[in-house]
GROMACS .gro file of C-alpha atoms in nm:
model
  365
    1MET     CA    1   3.615  -0.192  -1.928
    2ASP     CA    2   3.350  -0.153  -2.224
    3ASN     CA    3   2.958  -0.188  -2.160
    4GLN     CA    4   2.804  -0.517  -2.227
    5THR     CA    5   2.464  -0.663  -2.197
    6VAL     CA    6   2.466  -0.837  -1.794
    7THR     CA    7   2.176  -1.045  -1.723
    8VAL     CA    8   2.116  -1.151  -1.329
    9PRO     CA    9   1.826  -1.286  -1.184
   10ALA     CA   10   1.600  -1.093  -0.941
   11ASP     CA   11   1.771  -1.157  -0.584
   12ALA     CA   12   1.875  -1.000  -0.312
   13ALA     CA   13   2.249  -1.033  -0.429
   14HIS     CA   14   2.148  -0.784  -0.732
   15LEU     CA   15   1.823  -0.578  -0.592
   16ARG     CA   16   1.702  -0.454  -0.327
   17PHE     CA   17   1.339  -0.534  -0.207
   18PHE     CA   18   1.093  -0.277  -0.025
   19GLY     CA   19   0.769  -0.326   0.091
   20ARG     CA   20   0.624  -0.686   0.135
   21THR     CA   21   0.750  -0.904  -0.146
   22ALA     CA   22   0.681  -1.275  -0.195
   23ALA     CA   23   0.950  -1.507  -0.327
   24GLY     CA   24   0.862  -1.857  -0.392
   25VAL     CA   25   0.519  -1.858  -0.523
   26LEU     CA   26   0.640  -1.888  -0.884
   27PRO     CA   27   1.008  -2.006  -1.002
   28GLY     CA   28   1.248  -1.743  -1.010
   29ALA     CA   29   0.997  -1.465  -0.925
   30VAL     CA   30   0.947  -1.212  -0.687
   31PHE     CA   31   0.590  -1.061  -0.658
   32PHE     CA   32   0.594  -0.711  -0.534
   33ASN     CA   33   0.218  -0.645  -0.511
   34TRP     CA   34   0.115  -0.410  -0.246
   35SER     CA   35   0.062  -0.051  -0.338
   36GLY     CA   36   0.465   0.145  -0.329
   37SER     CA   37   0.653  -0.180  -0.319
   38GLY     CA   38   0.925  -0.296  -0.557
   39PHE     CA   39   1.279  -0.303  -0.579
   40ALA     CA   40   1.591  -0.067  -0.635
   41PHE     CA   41   1.939  -0.124  -0.760
   42ARG     CA   42   2.252   0.073  -0.931
   43PHE     CA   43   2.454  -0.006  -1.196
   44THR     CA   44   2.700   0.142  -1.441
   45GLY     CA   45   2.597   0.221  -1.781
   46THR     CA   46   2.341   0.327  -2.049
   47ALA     CA   47   2.016   0.103  -2.014
   48ALA     CA   48   1.841  -0.120  -1.778
   49TYR     CA   49   1.543  -0.350  -1.861
   50ALA     CA   50   1.348  -0.542  -1.652
   51ARG     CA   51   1.175  -0.915  -1.754
   52LEU     CA   52   0.833  -0.868  -1.524
   53LEU     CA   53   0.517  -1.077  -1.527
   54THR     CA   54   0.171  -1.010  -1.396
   55ASP     CA   55  -0.189  -1.209  -1.354
   56ARG     CA   56  -0.515  -1.142  -1.247
   57ARG     CA   57  -0.770  -1.297  -1.003
   58GLY     CA   58  -0.849  -1.570  -1.231
   59ASP     CA   59  -0.596  -1.700  -1.568
   60GLY     CA   60  -0.436  -1.444  -1.757
   61ILE     CA   61  -0.369  -1.099  -1.747
   62ALA     CA   62  -0.592  -0.828  -1.589
   63ALA     CA   63  -0.838  -0.642  -1.828
   64GLU     CA   64  -0.736  -0.322  -1.941
   65GLN     CA   65  -0.879  -0.108  -1.637
   66ASP     CA   66  -0.748  -0.354  -1.370
   67ARG     CA   67  -0.383  -0.367  -1.465
   68ALA     CA   68  -0.093  -0.336  -1.310
   69TYR     CA   69   0.106   0.018  -1.326
   70ILE     CA   70   0.491   0.058  -1.306
   71GLY     CA   71   0.676   0.351  -1.193
   72VAL     CA   72   1.053   0.398  -1.280
   73PHE     CA   73   1.226   0.675  -1.062
   74VAL     CA   74   1.600   0.718  -1.174
   75ASP     CA   75   1.906   0.853  -0.970
   76GLY     CA   76   1.696   1.016  -0.687
   77GLU     CA   77   1.451   1.210  -0.915
   78PRO     CA   78   1.170   1.285  -0.750
   79VAL     CA   79   0.940   1.292  -1.046
   80GLN     CA   80   0.901   0.929  -1.230
   81SER     CA   81   1.082   0.892  -1.575
   82ALA     CA   82   0.885   0.622  -1.705
   83ARG     CA   83   0.504   0.492  -1.609
   84PHE     CA   84   0.372   0.165  -1.785
   85PRO     CA   85   0.128  -0.093  -1.757
   86LEU     CA   86   0.166  -0.490  -1.741
   87ASP     CA   87   0.013  -0.571  -2.041
   88GLU     CA   88   0.122  -0.934  -2.122
   89GLU     CA   89   0.199  -1.227  -1.889
   90GLU     CA   90   0.543  -1.207  -1.900
   91LYS     CA   91   0.790  -1.012  -2.113
   92TRP     CA   92   1.084  -0.755  -2.108
   93TYR     CA   93   1.025  -0.394  -2.037
   94PRO     CA   94   1.307  -0.081  -2.087
   95LEU     CA   95   1.339   0.085  -1.752
   96ALA     CA   96   1.568   0.342  -1.875
   97VAL     CA   97   1.749   0.370  -2.199
   98GLY     CA   98   1.996   0.661  -2.326
   99LEU     CA   99   2.139   0.722  -1.999
  100ALA     CA  100   2.480   0.903  -1.986
  101ASP     CA  101   2.725   0.639  -1.931
  102GLY     CA  102   2.817   0.655  -1.583
  103GLU     CA  103   2.664   0.532  -1.230
  104HIS     CA  104   2.306   0.531  -1.208
  105GLU     CA  105   2.035   0.444  -0.939
  106LEU     CA  106   1.681   0.305  -1.037
  107ARG     CA  107   1.373   0.261  -0.818
  108VAL     CA  108   1.073   0.049  -0.971
  109VAL     CA  109   0.775   0.084  -0.777
  110LYS     CA  110   0.401  -0.089  -0.805
  111GLN     CA  111   0.213   0.210  -0.839
  112THR     CA  112  -0.111   0.023  -0.817
  113GLU     CA  113  -0.302  -0.160  -0.538
  114ALA     CA  114  -0.238  -0.554  -0.473
  115GLY     CA  115  -0.597  -0.678  -0.545
  116TYR     CA  116  -0.574  -0.548  -0.907
  117GLY     CA  117  -0.318  -0.690  -1.148
  118ARG     CA  118  -0.031  -0.861  -1.012
  119ALA     CA  119   0.341  -0.732  -1.071
  120ALA     CA  120   0.635  -0.986  -1.044
  121VAL     CA  121   1.014  -0.967  -1.143
  122ARG     CA  122   1.190  -1.236  -1.275
  123GLU     CA  123   1.544  -1.123  -1.409
  124ILE     CA  124   1.722  -0.740  -1.458
  125ARG     CA  125   1.928  -0.679  -1.799
  126VAL     CA  126   2.177  -0.391  -1.777
  127ASP     CA  127   2.353  -0.204  -2.084
  128GLY     CA  128   2.707  -0.171  -1.825
  129SER     CA  129   3.046  -0.263  -1.719
  130ALA     CA  130   2.899  -0.542  -1.431
  131ALA     CA  131   2.628  -0.668  -1.309
  132PRO     CA  132   2.378  -0.428  -1.091
  133GLN     CA  133   2.393  -0.421  -0.718
  134PRO     CA  134   2.135  -0.343  -0.437
  135THR     CA  135   2.141   0.000  -0.323
  136ALA     CA  136   2.123   0.140   0.026
  137ALA     CA  137   1.807   0.155   0.214
  138ARG     CA  138   1.684   0.472   0.393
  139PRO     CA  139   1.744   0.486   0.744
  140ARG     CA  140   1.390   0.489   0.896
  141ARG     CA  141   1.102   0.236   0.807
  142PHE     CA  142   0.724   0.326   0.809
  143GLU     CA  143   0.449   0.080   0.785
  144PHE     CA  144   0.121   0.187   0.665
  145ILE     CA  145  -0.230  -0.006   0.719
  146GLY     CA  146  -0.548   0.148   0.552
  147ASP     CA  147  -0.786   0.136   0.240
  148SER     CA  148  -0.848   0.330  -0.094
  149ILE     CA  149  -0.713   0.639   0.037
  150THR     CA  150  -0.372   0.509   0.149
  151CYS     CA  151  -0.342   0.305  -0.205
  152GLY     CA  152  -0.428   0.619  -0.387
  153TYR     CA  153  -0.732   0.528  -0.548
  154GLY     CA  154  -0.806   0.757  -0.827
  155ASN     CA  155  -0.575   1.042  -0.725
  156ILE     CA  156  -0.416   1.166  -1.050
  157CYS     CA  157  -0.779   1.212  -1.206
  158SER     CA  158  -1.131   1.432  -1.133
  159ASN     CA  159  -1.432   1.335  -0.929
  160ALA     CA  160  -1.547   1.345  -1.273
  161SER     CA  161  -1.451   0.922  -1.361
  162PRO     CA  162  -1.702   0.744  -1.199
  163ASP     CA  163  -1.554   0.414  -1.205
  164PHE     CA  164  -1.222   0.229  -1.049
  165VAL     CA  165  -0.973   0.230  -1.300
  166THR     CA  166  -0.580   0.163  -1.194
  167ARG     CA  167  -0.447   0.396  -1.456
  168GLU     CA  168  -0.566   0.652  -1.238
  169GLU     CA  169  -0.380   0.543  -0.894
  170ASN     CA  170  -0.042   0.619  -0.837
  171ALA     CA  171   0.113   0.523  -0.501
  172SER     CA  172   0.385   0.750  -0.541
  173LEU     CA  173   0.180   1.040  -0.499
  174THR     CA  174   0.006   0.942  -0.191
  175TYR     CA  175   0.038   1.104   0.181
  176MET     CA  176   0.238   0.749   0.290
  177ALA     CA  177   0.502   0.788  -0.038
  178LEU     CA  178   0.539   1.170   0.046
  179LEU     CA  179   0.529   1.166   0.430
  180SER     CA  180   0.794   0.894   0.405
  181GLY     CA  181   1.005   1.055   0.184
  182ALA     CA  182   1.000   1.397   0.378
  183LEU     CA  183   1.117   1.209   0.676
  184ASP     CA  184   1.367   1.010   0.497
  185ALA     CA  185   1.181   0.681   0.528
  186GLU     CA  186   1.177   0.361   0.351
  187PHE     CA  187   0.763   0.233   0.388
  188SER     CA  188   0.550  -0.090   0.314
  189CYS     CA  189   0.176  -0.113   0.319
  190VAL     CA  190  -0.121  -0.357   0.365
  191ALA     CA  191  -0.352  -0.182   0.207
  192ALA     CA  192  -0.710  -0.263  -0.015
  193SER     CA  193  -0.957  -0.011  -0.168
  194GLY     CA  194  -1.325  -0.079   0.005
  195ASN     CA  195  -1.163  -0.238   0.264
  196GLY     CA  196  -1.220  -0.244   0.688
  197ILE     CA  197  -1.196  -0.331   1.029
  198TRP     CA  198  -1.552  -0.552   1.072
  199HIS     CA  199  -1.677  -0.528   0.731
  200ASP     CA  200  -1.572  -0.375   0.381
  201TYR     CA  201  -1.754  -0.134   0.190
  202GLY     CA  202  -1.979  -0.444   0.043
  203GLY     CA  203  -2.066  -0.566   0.373
  204ASN     CA  204  -1.827  -0.877   0.343
  205THR     CA  205  -1.605  -0.976   0.621
  206VAL     CA  206  -1.341  -1.197   0.380
  207ASN     CA  207  -0.996  -1.079   0.348
  208LEU     CA  208  -1.022  -0.736   0.600
  209ILE     CA  209  -0.736  -0.629   0.698
  210PRO     CA  210  -0.689  -0.776   1.040
  211GLU     CA  211  -0.657  -1.074   0.848
  212MET     CA  212  -0.472  -0.986   0.590
  213TYR     CA  213  -0.233  -0.815   0.789
  214PRO     CA  214  -0.017  -1.078   0.958
  215CYS     CA  215   0.024  -1.263   0.617
  216THR     CA  216   0.293  -1.143   0.337
  217ASP     CA  217   0.000  -1.166   0.052
  218ARG     CA  218  -0.274  -1.340   0.168
  219MET     CA  219  -0.475  -1.271  -0.155
  220LEU     CA  220  -0.172  -1.370  -0.404
  221ASP     CA  221  -0.152  -1.746  -0.183
  222GLY     CA  222  -0.507  -1.754  -0.188
  223HIS     CA  223  -0.480  -1.731  -0.604
  224TYR     CA  224  -0.220  -1.984  -0.600
  225GLY     CA  225  -0.370  -2.229  -0.352
  226ARG     CA  226  -0.138  -2.197  -0.099
  227GLN     CA  227  -0.164  -2.210   0.264
  228PRO     CA  228  -0.113  -1.784   0.365
  229GLU     CA  229   0.266  -1.716   0.438
  230ARG     CA  230   0.306  -1.531   0.756
  231TRP     CA  231   0.526  -1.209   0.747
  232ASP     CA  232   0.815  -1.209   0.941
  233MET     CA  233   0.792  -0.889   1.138
  234ALA     CA  234   1.094  -0.971   1.297
  235ALA     CA  235   1.279  -0.912   0.991
  236ASP     CA  236   1.093  -0.649   0.862
  237PRO     CA  237   1.151  -0.411   1.216
  238VAL     CA  238   0.945  -0.079   1.136
  239ASP     CA  239   1.029   0.259   1.350
  240LEU     CA  240   0.630   0.383   1.296
  241VAL     CA  241   0.305   0.213   1.206
  242PHE     CA  242   0.038   0.446   1.060
  243ILE     CA  243  -0.292   0.320   1.037
  244LYS     CA  244  -0.635   0.458   0.833
  245LEU     CA  245  -0.902   0.256   0.869
  246GLY     CA  246  -1.271   0.323   0.918
  247ALA     CA  247  -1.452   0.471   0.659
  248ASN     CA  248  -1.556   0.160   0.479
  249ASP     CA  249  -1.696   0.010   0.767
  250TRP     CA  250  -1.963   0.320   0.787
  251GLN     CA  251  -2.145   0.124   0.518
  252TYR     CA  252  -2.246  -0.140   0.722
  253CYS     CA  253  -2.240  -0.001   1.065
  254SER     CA  254  -2.530   0.261   0.878
  255GLY     CA  255  -2.772   0.000   0.882
  256VAL     CA  256  -2.777  -0.030   0.491
  257TYR     CA  257  -2.804  -0.346   0.476
  258LEU     CA  258  -3.093  -0.421   0.729
  259PRO     CA  259  -3.444  -0.387   0.630
  260GLU     CA  260  -3.545  -0.045   0.703
  261ALA     CA  261  -3.757  -0.136   0.979
  262GLU     CA  262  -3.498  -0.274   1.160
  263ARG     CA  263  -3.260   0.047   1.151
  264THR     CA  264  -3.374   0.161   1.508
  265PRO     CA  265  -3.162   0.367   1.735
  266GLU     CA  266  -3.079   0.079   1.970
  267THR     CA  267  -2.991  -0.151   1.638
  268LEU     CA  268  -2.745   0.097   1.473
  269ALA     CA  269  -2.613   0.196   1.839
  270ALA     CA  270  -2.527  -0.200   1.912
  271LEU     CA  271  -2.357  -0.184   1.519
  272ARG     CA  272  -2.120   0.098   1.635
  273ILE     CA  273  -2.011  -0.079   1.947
  274GLN     CA  274  -1.940  -0.385   1.760
  275PHE     CA  275  -1.705  -0.228   1.542
  276ALA     CA  276  -1.553  -0.006   1.823
  277ASP     CA  277  -1.440  -0.391   1.991
  278LYS     CA  278  -1.327  -0.508   1.611
  279LEU     CA  279  -1.094  -0.161   1.623
  280TYR     CA  280  -1.000  -0.249   1.965
  281ALA     CA  281  -0.921  -0.615   1.870
  282PHE     CA  282  -0.709  -0.509   1.591
  283LEU     CA  283  -0.489  -0.289   1.785
  284ASP     CA  284  -0.402  -0.552   1.995
  285GLU     CA  285  -0.334  -0.761   1.703
  286VAL     CA  286  -0.060  -0.486   1.566
  287PHE     CA  287   0.091  -0.380   1.939
  288THR     CA  288   0.131  -0.800   1.971
  289LEU     CA  289   0.288  -0.789   1.626
  290ARG     CA  290   0.501  -0.501   1.616
  291GLY     CA  291   0.578  -0.488   1.970
  292ASP     CA  292   0.715  -0.143   2.139
  293VAL     CA  293   0.673   0.109   1.810
  294PRO     CA  294   0.476   0.408   1.813
  295VAL     CA  295   0.140   0.372   1.641
  296LEU     CA  296  -0.049   0.684   1.466
  297TYR     CA  297  -0.407   0.628   1.396
  298ILE     CA  298  -0.525   0.897   1.151
  299TYR     CA  299  -0.877   0.990   1.116
  300GLU     CA  300  -1.092   1.227   0.851
  301GLU     CA  301  -1.249   1.503   1.097
  302ASP     CA  302  -1.570   1.422   0.955
  303MET     CA  303  -1.590   1.032   0.920
  304PRO     CA  304  -1.911   0.916   1.066
  305LEU     CA  305  -1.701   0.691   1.303
  306LYS     CA  306  -1.480   0.919   1.415
  307PRO     CA  307  -1.652   0.924   1.799
  308GLU     CA  308  -1.601   0.542   1.796
  309ILE     CA  309  -1.285   0.555   1.697
  310THR     CA  310  -1.158   0.840   1.913
  311ALA     CA  311  -1.306   0.681   2.191
  312THR     CA  312  -1.182   0.355   2.161
  313LEU     CA  313  -0.820   0.478   2.112
  314ALA     CA  314  -0.857   0.652   2.437
  315ARG     CA  315  -0.979   0.343   2.613
  316TYR     CA  316  -0.725   0.117   2.450
  317ALA     CA  317  -0.432   0.383   2.569
  318ALA     CA  318  -0.578   0.349   2.906
  319ASP     CA  319  -0.600   0.004   2.936
  320HIS     CA  320  -0.258  -0.076   2.807
  321PRO     CA  321  -0.045   0.252   2.939
  322ALA     CA  322   0.313   0.096   2.808
  323CYS     CA  323   0.165   0.136   2.445
  324ARG     CA  324   0.277   0.410   2.232
  325LEU     CA  325  -0.061   0.474   2.072
  326HIS     CA  326  -0.158   0.805   1.953
  327GLY     CA  327  -0.436   0.974   1.737
  328VAL     CA  328  -0.471   1.287   1.463
  329GLY     CA  329  -0.755   1.394   1.276
  330VAL     CA  330  -0.695   1.537   0.940
  331HIS     CA  331  -0.921   1.730   0.735
  332PRO     CA  332  -1.021   1.528   0.446
  333LYS     CA  333  -1.066   1.806   0.141
  334TYR     CA  334  -1.046   2.144   0.059
  335PRO     CA  335  -1.232   2.285  -0.263
  336HIS     CA  336  -0.940   2.436  -0.400
  337GLU     CA  337  -0.755   2.076  -0.398
  338GLY     CA  338  -1.009   1.928  -0.622
  339VAL     CA  339  -1.133   1.541  -0.575
  340GLY     CA  340  -0.999   1.258  -0.688
  341ALA     CA  341  -1.220   0.984  -0.859
  342ASN     CA  342  -1.540   0.884  -0.676
  343GLY     CA  343  -1.481   1.149  -0.408
  344HIS     CA  344  -1.129   1.057  -0.284
  345TRP     CA  345  -0.844   1.240  -0.210
  346SER     CA  346  -0.668   1.402  -0.498
  347ALA     CA  347  -0.265   1.461  -0.531
  348ALA     CA  348  -0.290   1.796  -0.372
  349THR     CA  349  -0.475   1.657  -0.074
  350HIS     CA  350  -0.200   1.383   0.018
  351ALA     CA  351   0.069   1.633  -0.044
  352ARG     CA  352  -0.137   1.825   0.227
  353VAL     CA  353  -0.175   1.567   0.408
  354ALA     CA  354   0.168   1.422   0.409
  355ARG     CA  355   0.305   1.801   0.545
  356GLU     CA  356   0.065   1.798   0.817
  357LEU     CA  357   0.115   1.408   0.940
  358ALA     CA  358   0.525   1.492   0.932
  359ALA     CA  359   0.516   1.693   1.260
  360ALA     CA  360   0.343   1.458   1.420
  361ALA     CA  361   0.534   1.150   1.291
  362ALA     CA  362   0.842   1.290   1.336
  363ALA     CA  363   0.756   1.397   1.731
  364LEU     CA  364   0.679   1.044   1.802
  365LEU     CA  365   1.075   0.949   1.643
   0.00000   0.00000   0.00000
């Protein structure tokens, strides 16, 4: 059959969605806002396009430094064949053109985090012999809960970059993506830069990870004035949950928001205890929602709150012997790996940590 132009809606009949995605917020659109989320499909033909839309926290599209970036992977290749920002509220973007006439698989991934420049798909168009079809999923499913490191903040630039810009973020080069690929797993995440368990980096307590975790996309629903939609955990079973949190909580626990005269050893010790209690409660939330699923808590060996984290993990495990809770420490950065923006992990550090975590994760599976 000769090739023709075939246009289809963005739905489960034609696409396989991965990560936490939100349908029904805008007519005919499926949002895929979280880092590493997106959709995949196969088709027979020579080219594919997507009708994508975007917005920011207010009206209109995000400013240039905050725009969503999309990566496209063709036929299972590990290196993306295209990467582009969403620079209009809605338009058709080429995903892959000039392909050899035949069967192809495309994987479209949001490379930037949920709080900056949203992304949604409304339609797919192919130059081919038939409508696109969903691809098969990988056999395992992982879930990651984290902050800027998990999002890939600044992982494709150098420490000389002083400000946050989305063009320096690539979720496909994070430890979560590389680890999942090594263990043949799909992955989803709930992660946001600056976020924490008790306070975020700015000392705020709104839209923290424990509040967002049970929801599909709490920030998206809030933007459109909707009640937060609960994520269907039963319809999205996972084999392993990873948590990497606590770095941003240190800002508050250090007493930086208190008058200097009030930063007594007793007060700072009390703040650490409160953080530990919040961590304990969040672990309870994860196990309540996920049930009998192993949880691997990742902490950096030089984290100021490492003593509280490891002690809380031990306390929770002792109180809940049936829960499969494990902790693993990682060395954050080696000099030869370089440093990402504002001291964050470089792509080299992400790759090394993914290799280190693969053995621990495989043992839990």
